[in-house]
PDB file of C-alpha atoms and ligand atoms in Angstrom:
ATOM      1  CA  HIS A   1       9.370  25.304   0.399  1.00  0.00           C
ATOM      2  CA  LYS A   2      11.069  22.550   2.403  1.00  0.00           C
ATOM      3  CA  LYS A   3      10.619  18.951   1.294  1.00  0.00           C
ATOM      4  CA  ILE A   4       8.660  16.679   3.569  1.00  0.00           C
ATOM      5  CA  ILE A   5       7.549  13.057   3.892  1.00  0.00           C
ATOM      6  CA  ILE A   6       3.917  12.302   3.332  1.00  0.00           C
ATOM      7  CA  ALA A   7       2.641   9.036   4.867  1.00  0.00           C
ATOM      8  CA  ILE A   8      -0.795   7.822   3.735  1.00  0.00           C
ATOM      9  CA  ASP A   9      -1.954   4.739   5.602  1.00  0.00           C
ATOM     10  CA  GLY A  10      -5.235   3.000   5.978  1.00  0.00           C
ATOM     11  CA  TYR A  11      -7.413   0.140   4.991  1.00  0.00           C
ATOM     12  CA  SER A  12      -7.376  -1.656   1.627  1.00  0.00           C
ATOM     13  CA  SER A  13      -9.301  -0.166  -1.257  1.00  0.00           C
ATOM     14  CA  THR A  14      -9.959   3.203   0.322  1.00  0.00           C
ATOM     15  CA  GLY A  15      -8.486   4.846  -2.773  1.00  0.00           C
ATOM     16  CA  LYS A  16      -5.275   5.541  -0.892  1.00  0.00           C
ATOM     17  CA  SER A  17      -3.054   4.951  -3.898  1.00  0.00           C
ATOM     18  CA  THR A  18      -5.170   7.083  -6.201  1.00  0.00           C
ATOM     19  CA  MET A  19      -5.100  10.000  -3.793  1.00  0.00           C
ATOM     20  CA  ALA A  20      -1.406   9.481  -2.998  1.00  0.00           C
ATOM     21  CA  LYS A  21      -0.460   9.455  -6.715  1.00  0.00           C
ATOM     22  CA  LYS A  22      -2.520  12.546  -7.436  1.00  0.00           C
ATOM     23  CA  LEU A  23      -1.043  14.431  -4.477  1.00  0.00           C
ATOM     24  CA  ALA A  24       2.472  13.443  -5.473  1.00  0.00           C
ATOM     25  CA  ARG A  25       1.842  14.779  -9.011  1.00  0.00           C
ATOM     26  CA  GLN A  26       0.405  18.014  -7.720  1.00  0.00           C
ATOM     27  CA  VAL A  27       3.242  18.780  -5.359  1.00  0.00           C
ATOM     28  CA  GLY A  28       6.036  17.345  -7.549  1.00  0.00           C
ATOM     29  CA  TYR A  29       6.974  14.480  -5.220  1.00  0.00           C
ATOM     30  CA  ARG A  30       7.764  10.846  -5.951  1.00  0.00           C
ATOM     31  CA  TYR A  31       5.017   8.365  -5.167  1.00  0.00           C
ATOM     32  CA  ILE A  32       5.903   5.016  -3.572  1.00  0.00           C
ATOM     33  CA  ASP A  33       3.446   2.136  -3.264  1.00  0.00           C
ATOM     34  CA  SER A  34       4.647   0.097  -0.286  1.00  0.00           C
ATOM     35  CA  GLY A  35       1.836  -2.449  -0.749  1.00  0.00           C
ATOM     36  CA  ALA A  36       3.240  -3.271  -4.212  1.00  0.00           C
ATOM     37  CA  MET A  37       6.509  -4.241  -2.534  1.00  0.00           C
ATOM     38  CA  TYR A  38       4.717  -6.721  -0.187  1.00  0.00           C
ATOM     39  CA  ARG A  39       2.710  -7.975  -3.194  1.00  0.00           C
ATOM     40  CA  ALA A  40       5.974  -8.634  -5.070  1.00  0.00           C
ATOM     41  CA  VAL A  41       7.395 -10.606  -2.169  1.00  0.00           C
ATOM     42  CA  ALA A  42       4.131 -12.588  -1.983  1.00  0.00           C
ATOM     43  CA  LEU A  43       4.352 -13.330  -5.725  1.00  0.00           C
ATOM     44  CA  TYR A  44       7.914 -14.565  -5.243  1.00  0.00           C
ATOM     45  CA  ALA A  45       6.776 -16.774  -2.314  1.00  0.00           C
ATOM     46  CA  LEU A  46       3.850 -18.167  -4.313  1.00  0.00           C
ATOM     47  CA  ARG A  47       6.067 -19.002  -7.320  1.00  0.00           C
ATOM     48  CA  HIS A  48       8.591 -20.829  -5.119  1.00  0.00           C
ATOM     49  CA  GLY A  49       5.993 -22.771  -3.110  1.00  0.00           C
ATOM     50  CA  MET A  50       6.714 -20.790   0.097  1.00  0.00           C
ATOM     51  CA  ALA A  51       3.184 -19.483   0.330  1.00  0.00           C
ATOM     52  CA  ASP A  52      -0.301 -20.400  -0.896  1.00  0.00           C
ATOM     53  CA  THR A  53      -3.672 -18.769  -1.306  1.00  0.00           C
ATOM     54  CA  GLY A  54      -4.940 -20.569   1.811  1.00  0.00           C
ATOM     55  CA  GLY A  55      -2.789 -18.294   3.971  1.00  0.00           C
ATOM     56  CA  SER A  56       0.100 -20.617   4.868  1.00  0.00           C
ATOM     57  CA  VAL A  57       3.681 -19.325   4.603  1.00  0.00           C
ATOM     58  CA  ASP A  58       6.964 -21.151   5.081  1.00  0.00           C
ATOM     59  CA  GLU A  59       8.520 -18.437   7.213  1.00  0.00           C
ATOM     60  CA  ALA A  60      11.922 -20.045   7.538  1.00  0.00           C
ATOM     61  CA  ARG A  61      12.396 -20.578   3.800  1.00  0.00           C
ATOM     62  CA  LEU A  62      11.034 -17.171   2.906  1.00  0.00           C
ATOM     63  CA  THR A  63      13.292 -15.471   5.473  1.00  0.00           C
ATOM     64  CA  ALA A  64      16.280 -17.324   4.031  1.00  0.00           C
ATOM     65  CA  ALA A  65      15.315 -16.324   0.496  1.00  0.00           C
ATOM     66  CA  LEU A  66      15.010 -12.585   1.267  1.00  0.00           C
ATOM     67  CA  PRO A  67      18.592 -11.620   0.266  1.00  0.00           C
ATOM     68  CA  GLY A  68      17.742 -12.972  -3.279  1.00  0.00           C
ATOM     69  CA  ILE A  69      14.602 -10.850  -3.658  1.00  0.00           C
ATOM     70  CA  ALA A  70      15.279  -7.508  -5.243  1.00  0.00           C
ATOM     71  CA  ILE A  71      12.305  -5.178  -5.481  1.00  0.00           C
ATOM     72  CA  ASP A  72      12.218  -1.832  -7.125  1.00  0.00           C
ATOM     73  CA  PHE A  73      10.180   0.518  -9.271  1.00  0.00           C
ATOM     74  CA  LYS A  74      10.695   1.464 -12.905  1.00  0.00           C
ATOM     75  CA  VAL A  75       9.395   4.862 -14.030  1.00  0.00           C
ATOM     76  CA  THR A  76       7.714   4.680 -17.424  1.00  0.00           C
ATOM     77  CA  PRO A  77       5.592   7.273 -19.335  1.00  0.00           C
ATOM     78  CA  ASP A  78       2.398   5.524 -18.144  1.00  0.00           C
ATOM     79  CA  GLY A  79       3.403   5.343 -14.539  1.00  0.00           C
ATOM     80  CA  GLN A  80       5.537   3.209 -12.295  1.00  0.00           C
ATOM     81  CA  ARG A  81       6.038  -0.529 -12.747  1.00  0.00           C
ATOM     82  CA  THR A  82       6.917  -2.833  -9.883  1.00  0.00           C
ATOM     83  CA  MET A  83       9.998  -4.900 -10.642  1.00  0.00           C
ATOM     84  CA  LEU A  84      10.856  -8.252  -8.996  1.00  0.00           C
ATOM     85  CA  ASN A  85      14.449  -9.313  -9.742  1.00  0.00           C
ATOM     86  CA  GLY A  86      14.383  -7.281 -12.920  1.00  0.00           C
ATOM     87  CA  GLU A  87      11.036  -8.625 -14.133  1.00  0.00           C
ATOM     88  CA  ASP A  88       8.013  -6.348 -14.580  1.00  0.00           C
ATOM     89  CA  VAL A  89       5.375  -7.914 -12.305  1.00  0.00           C
ATOM     90  CA  GLU A  90       3.060  -4.855 -12.118  1.00  0.00           C
ATOM     91  CA  ASN A  91       0.037  -6.635 -13.565  1.00  0.00           C
ATOM     92  CA  GLU A  92       0.537  -9.977 -11.848  1.00  0.00           C
ATOM     93  CA  ILE A  93       0.791  -8.561  -8.366  1.00  0.00           C
ATOM     94  CA  ARG A  94      -2.724  -7.119  -8.632  1.00  0.00           C
ATOM     95  CA  SER A  95      -4.343 -10.524  -9.135  1.00  0.00           C
ATOM     96  CA  MET A  96      -6.735 -12.098  -6.627  1.00  0.00           C
ATOM     97  CA  THR A  97      -4.237 -14.922  -6.131  1.00  0.00           C
ATOM     98  CA  VAL A  98      -1.606 -12.453  -4.858  1.00  0.00           C
ATOM     99  CA  SER A  99      -4.236 -10.584  -2.814  1.00  0.00           C
ATOM    100  CA  GLN A 100      -5.061 -13.844  -1.070  1.00  0.00           C
ATOM    101  CA  ALA A 101      -1.417 -14.622  -0.192  1.00  0.00           C
ATOM    102  CA  VAL A 102      -0.072 -11.159   0.611  1.00  0.00           C
ATOM    103  CA  SER A 103      -1.213 -10.433   4.197  1.00  0.00           C
ATOM    104  CA  PRO A 104       0.273 -13.600   5.811  1.00  0.00           C
ATOM    105  CA  VAL A 105       3.500 -12.906   3.861  1.00  0.00           C
ATOM    106  CA  ALA A 106       3.493  -9.266   5.038  1.00  0.00           C
ATOM    107  CA  ALA A 107       3.126 -10.487   8.659  1.00  0.00           C
ATOM    108  CA  VAL A 108       6.536 -12.267   8.567  1.00  0.00           C
ATOM    109  CA  ALA A 109       8.896 -10.169  10.692  1.00  0.00           C
ATOM    110  CA  ALA A 110      11.963 -10.526   8.421  1.00  0.00           C
ATOM    111  CA  VAL A 111       9.894  -9.498   5.364  1.00  0.00           C
ATOM    112  CA  ARG A 112       8.754  -6.370   7.261  1.00  0.00           C
ATOM    113  CA  HIS A 113      12.279  -5.507   8.348  1.00  0.00           C
ATOM    114  CA  ALA A 114      13.621  -5.886   4.785  1.00  0.00           C
ATOM    115  CA  MET A 115      10.803  -3.817   3.243  1.00  0.00           C
ATOM    116  CA  THR A 116      11.005  -1.128   5.958  1.00  0.00           C
ATOM    117  CA  ASP A 117      14.755  -0.715   5.289  1.00  0.00           C
ATOM    118  CA  LEU A 118      14.171  -0.382   1.574  1.00  0.00           C
ATOM    119  CA  GLN A 119      11.338   2.125   2.145  1.00  0.00           C
ATOM    120  CA  GLN A 120      13.526   4.248   4.481  1.00  0.00           C
ATOM    121  CA  GLN A 121      16.283   4.312   1.831  1.00  0.00           C
ATOM    122  CA  MET A 122      13.743   5.466  -0.752  1.00  0.00           C
ATOM    123  CA  GLY A 123      12.714   8.319   1.555  1.00  0.00           C
ATOM    124  CA  ARG A 124      16.211   9.454   2.546  1.00  0.00           C
ATOM    125  CA  GLU A 125      15.976  12.651   0.613  1.00  0.00           C
ATOM    126  CA  LYS A 126      12.316  13.313   1.479  1.00  0.00           C
ATOM    127  CA  GLY A 127       9.942  14.676  -1.171  1.00  0.00           C
ATOM    128  CA  ILE A 128       7.943  11.437  -1.232  1.00  0.00           C
ATOM    129  CA  VAL A 129       4.359  10.309  -0.808  1.00  0.00           C
ATOM    130  CA  MET A 130       4.284   6.775   0.428  1.00  0.00           C
ATOM    131  CA  ASP A 131       1.100   4.803   0.969  1.00  0.00           C
ATOM    132  CA  GLY A 132       0.676   1.655   3.070  1.00  0.00           C
ATOM    133  CA  ARG A 133      -0.265   0.402   6.452  1.00  0.00           C
ATOM    134  CA  ASP A 134       2.546   1.300   8.812  1.00  0.00           C
ATOM    135  CA  ILE A 135       4.261   4.243   7.077  1.00  0.00           C
ATOM    136  CA  GLY A 136       3.280   6.800   9.684  1.00  0.00           C
ATOM    137  CA  THR A 137       3.765   4.458  12.665  1.00  0.00           C
ATOM    138  CA  THR A 138       6.880   2.418  11.826  1.00  0.00           C
ATOM    139  CA  VAL A 139       8.589   3.387   8.540  1.00  0.00           C
ATOM    140  CA  PHE A 140       8.564   7.171   8.988  1.00  0.00           C
ATOM    141  CA  PRO A 141       7.331   7.957  12.526  1.00  0.00           C
ATOM    142  CA  ASP A 142       8.600  11.505  12.044  1.00  0.00           C
ATOM    143  CA  ALA A 143       6.805  12.116   8.748  1.00  0.00           C
ATOM    144  CA  GLU A 144       5.713  15.757   8.593  1.00  0.00           C
ATOM    145  CA  MET A 145       2.267  14.849   7.108  1.00  0.00           C
ATOM    146  CA  LYS A 146       0.327  11.705   8.054  1.00  0.00           C
ATOM    147  CA  VAL A 147      -3.087  10.763   6.889  1.00  0.00           C
ATOM    148  CA  PHE A 148      -5.090   7.665   7.887  1.00  0.00           C
ATOM    149  CA  VAL A 149      -7.753   6.713   5.384  1.00  0.00           C
ATOM    150  CA  THR A 150     -10.808   4.666   6.052  1.00  0.00           C
ATOM    151  CA  ALA A 151     -14.251   3.875   4.563  1.00  0.00           C
ATOM    152  CA  SER A 152     -16.911   1.250   5.160  1.00  0.00           C
ATOM    153  CA  ALA A 153     -15.964  -2.335   4.059  1.00  0.00           C
ATOM    154  CA  GLU A 154     -18.874  -2.388   1.575  1.00  0.00           C
ATOM    155  CA  THR A 155     -17.828   0.896  -0.020  1.00  0.00           C
ATOM    156  CA  ARG A 156     -14.287  -0.448  -0.347  1.00  0.00           C
ATOM    157  CA  ALA A 157     -15.326  -3.853  -1.723  1.00  0.00           C
ATOM    158  CA  ARG A 158     -17.512  -2.098  -4.356  1.00  0.00           C
ATOM    159  CA  ARG A 159     -14.605   0.109  -5.448  1.00  0.00           C
ATOM    160  CA  ARG A 160     -12.221  -2.861  -5.629  1.00  0.00           C
ATOM    161  CA  PHE A 161     -14.781  -4.956  -7.502  1.00  0.00           C
ATOM    162  CA  ASP A 162     -15.294  -2.202 -10.106  1.00  0.00           C
ATOM    163  CA  GLU A 163     -11.546  -1.773 -10.433  1.00  0.00           C
ATOM    164  CA  LEU A 164     -10.962  -5.497 -11.090  1.00  0.00           C
ATOM    165  CA  LYS A 165     -13.888  -5.618 -13.512  1.00  0.00           C
ATOM    166  CA  ALA A 166     -12.469  -2.676 -15.472  1.00  0.00           C
ATOM    167  CA  LYS A 167      -9.211  -4.607 -15.820  1.00  0.00           C
ATOM    168  CA  ASN A 168     -11.133  -7.783 -16.873  1.00  0.00           C
ATOM    169  CA  MET A 169      -9.802  -9.593 -13.830  1.00  0.00           C
ATOM    170  CA  ASN A 170     -12.802 -11.601 -12.776  1.00  0.00           C
ATOM    171  CA  ALA A 171     -13.798 -11.965  -9.153  1.00  0.00           C
ATOM    172  CA  GLY A 172     -17.168 -11.918  -7.472  1.00  0.00           C
ATOM    173  CA  TYR A 173     -18.244  -9.042  -5.167  1.00  0.00           C
ATOM    174  CA  ASP A 174     -18.635 -11.480  -2.250  1.00  0.00           C
ATOM    175  CA  GLU A 175     -15.171 -12.878  -2.783  1.00  0.00           C
ATOM    176  CA  VAL A 176     -13.687  -9.378  -2.939  1.00  0.00           C
ATOM    177  CA  LEU A 177     -15.479  -8.343   0.258  1.00  0.00           C
ATOM    178  CA  ALA A 178     -14.385 -11.506   2.074  1.00  0.00           C
ATOM    179  CA  ASN A 179     -10.774 -10.983   0.977  1.00  0.00           C
ATOM    180  CA  LEU A 180     -10.783  -7.417   2.096  1.00  0.00           C
ATOM    181  CA  ARG A 181     -12.175  -8.281   5.529  1.00  0.00           C
ATOM    182  CA  GLU A 182      -9.645 -11.085   5.880  1.00  0.00           C
ATOM    183  CA  ARG A 183      -6.707  -8.821   4.939  1.00  0.00           C
ATOM    184  CA  ASP A 184      -7.918  -6.095   7.344  1.00  0.00           C
ATOM    185  CA  HIS A 185      -8.108  -8.583  10.140  1.00  0.00           C
ATOM    186  CA  ILE A 186      -4.596  -9.976   9.551  1.00  0.00           C
ATOM    187  CA  ASP A 187      -3.198  -6.478   9.092  1.00  0.00           C
ATOM    188  CA  GLU A 188      -4.737  -5.216  12.320  1.00  0.00           C
ATOM    189  CA  THR A 189      -3.859  -8.128  14.511  1.00  0.00           C
ATOM    190  CA  ARG A 190      -0.271  -9.025  13.429  1.00  0.00           C
ATOM    191  CA  ALA A 191       2.441  -8.606  16.071  1.00  0.00           C
ATOM    192  CA  GLU A 192       4.840  -6.711  13.867  1.00  0.00           C
ATOM    193  CA  SER A 193       3.767  -3.098  13.042  1.00  0.00           C
ATOM    194  CA  PRO A 194      -0.006  -3.723  12.854  1.00  0.00           C
ATOM    195  CA  LEU A 195      -2.296  -1.468  10.884  1.00  0.00           C
ATOM    196  CA  ARG A 196      -3.322   1.379  13.132  1.00  0.00           C
ATOM    197  CA  LYS A 197      -3.646   5.131  13.021  1.00  0.00           C
ATOM    198  CA  ALA A 198      -0.626   7.081  14.248  1.00  0.00           C
ATOM    199  CA  ALA A 199      -1.606   9.384  17.092  1.00  0.00           C
ATOM    200  CA  ASP A 200      -0.626  12.408  14.993  1.00  0.00           C
ATOM    201  CA  ALA A 201      -2.303  11.257  11.752  1.00  0.00           C
ATOM    202  CA  PHE A 202      -5.267  13.073  10.286  1.00  0.00           C
ATOM    203  CA  MET A 203      -8.274  10.755  10.131  1.00  0.00           C
ATOM    204  CA  LEU A 204      -9.926  10.774   6.744  1.00  0.00           C
ATOM    205  CA  ASP A 205     -13.160   8.819   6.265  1.00  0.00           C
ATOM    206  CA  ASN A 206     -13.936   9.181   2.551  1.00  0.00           C
ATOM    207  CA  SER A 207     -17.094   7.035   2.370  1.00  0.00           C
ATOM    208  CA  ASP A 208     -19.113  10.144   1.520  1.00  0.00           C
ATOM    209  CA  MET A 209     -16.544  12.408  -0.032  1.00  0.00           C
ATOM    210  CA  THR A 210     -15.986  13.269  -3.668  1.00  0.00           C
ATOM    211  CA  LEU A 211     -12.525  12.996  -5.093  1.00  0.00           C
ATOM    212  CA  ASP A 212     -12.368  16.758  -5.526  1.00  0.00           C
ATOM    213  CA  GLU A 213     -13.234  17.391  -1.890  1.00  0.00           C
ATOM    214  CA  GLN A 214     -10.614  14.896  -0.838  1.00  0.00           C
ATOM    215  CA  ASP A 215      -7.885  16.405  -3.057  1.00  0.00           C
ATOM    216  CA  ALA A 216      -8.639  19.886  -1.786  1.00  0.00           C
ATOM    217  CA  LEU A 217      -8.369  18.695   1.808  1.00  0.00           C
ATOM    218  CA  LEU A 218      -5.050  16.988   1.250  1.00  0.00           C
ATOM    219  CA  LEU A 219      -3.585  20.013  -0.472  1.00  0.00           C
ATOM    220  CA  ARG A 220      -4.710  22.207   2.346  1.00  0.00           C
ATOM    221  CA  ILE A 221      -3.024  19.941   4.926  1.00  0.00           C
ATOM    222  CA  PHE A 222       0.135  19.844   2.756  1.00  0.00           C
ATOM    223  CA  ASN A 223       0.248  23.624   2.565  1.00  0.00           C
ATOM    224  CA  GLU A 224       0.025  23.892   6.335  1.00  0.00           C
ATOM    225  CA  ARG A 225       2.978  21.586   6.719  1.00  0.00           C
ATOM    226  CA  THR A 226       5.369  23.136   4.269  1.00  0.00           C
TER     227      THR A 226
HETATM  228  O1  C5P B   1      -1.939  -1.566  -0.354  1.00  0.00           O
HETATM  229  P1  C5P B   1      -2.225  -2.987  -0.810  1.00  0.00           P
HETATM  230  O2  C5P B   1      -3.679  -3.391  -0.535  1.00  0.00           O
HETATM  231  O3  C5P B   1      -1.811  -3.246  -2.202  1.00  0.00           O
HETATM  232  O4  C5P B   1      -1.333  -3.878   0.129  1.00  0.00           O
HETATM  233  C1  C5P B   1      -1.383  -5.259   0.044  1.00  0.00           C
HETATM  234  C2  C5P B   1      -1.101  -5.893   1.384  1.00  0.00           C
HETATM  235  O5  C5P B   1       0.240  -5.636   1.749  1.00  0.00           O
HETATM  236  C3  C5P B   1      -1.927  -5.394   2.569  1.00  0.00           C
HETATM  237  O6  C5P B   1      -3.157  -6.027   2.729  1.00  0.00           O
HETATM  238  C4  C5P B   1      -0.990  -5.641   3.765  1.00  0.00           C
HETATM  239  O7  C5P B   1      -1.100  -7.010   4.156  1.00  0.00           O
HETATM  240  C5  C5P B   1       0.395  -5.488   3.153  1.00  0.00           C
HETATM  241  N1  C5P B   1       1.007  -4.195   3.451  1.00  0.00           N
HETATM  242  C6  C5P B   1       1.630  -4.061   4.693  1.00  0.00           C
HETATM  243  N2  C5P B   1       2.259  -2.886   4.951  1.00  0.00           N
HETATM  244  C7  C5P B   1       2.281  -1.856   4.115  1.00  0.00           C
HETATM  245  C8  C5P B   1       1.640  -2.002   2.808  1.00  0.00           C
HETATM  246  C9  C5P B   1       0.978  -3.164   2.595  1.00  0.00           C
HETATM  247  O8  C5P B   1       1.619  -4.984   5.487  1.00  0.00           O
HETATM  248  N3  C5P B   1       2.978  -0.770   4.396  1.00  0.00           N
END
């Protein structure tokens, strides 16, 4: 079998990362969470007063700081950890604070260029499943398998709310729904590589699908492509 690139894009909290991780495990590929990379940049910007939870970003300072922001993933027995300048920030990047700052940070052109370069390097040898917003359109426009995932905003907010509750990270359902809508809007309307379905991506609305049905579908598409 030849190795391919699998791009899984779509809206927040559609379960993209869960399905991407599972697919990667089943086919023996590496999973890469591109959203975690933007979250790590947002955390850096928050810590250095270059961004806040109200959505403002100091683009000039953040752009100048980029060469000093090293992001990578550490593989551990319980999964991958996102590393920011050598520090494990995996838990912190999932907080509501980071969720509120990330989309404006991810809209900064220089941030996108730096992350896109890094993602392309990670995919040089193929055999990866990468999830995000612009993987099939901008990062790997030639990816052999592209999936665009969507579900209703309420379904997604409920999933995200349950996930945060399970981790004891408190946030109200309404706050989660509002944050999700706000991020969708920023992601869809930014000038630089906005969130949209690639023409050749398979559209997957999983509002009414079981995880098993979804996994079977992805494996079927994978087998057709390899
Ligand atoms: O996937 P996740 O929800 O963790 O991503 C967090 C945010 O990072 C998104 O809302 C989006 O603003 C940004 N992002 C992006 N491009 C990607 C992945 C994530 O702009 N490829």
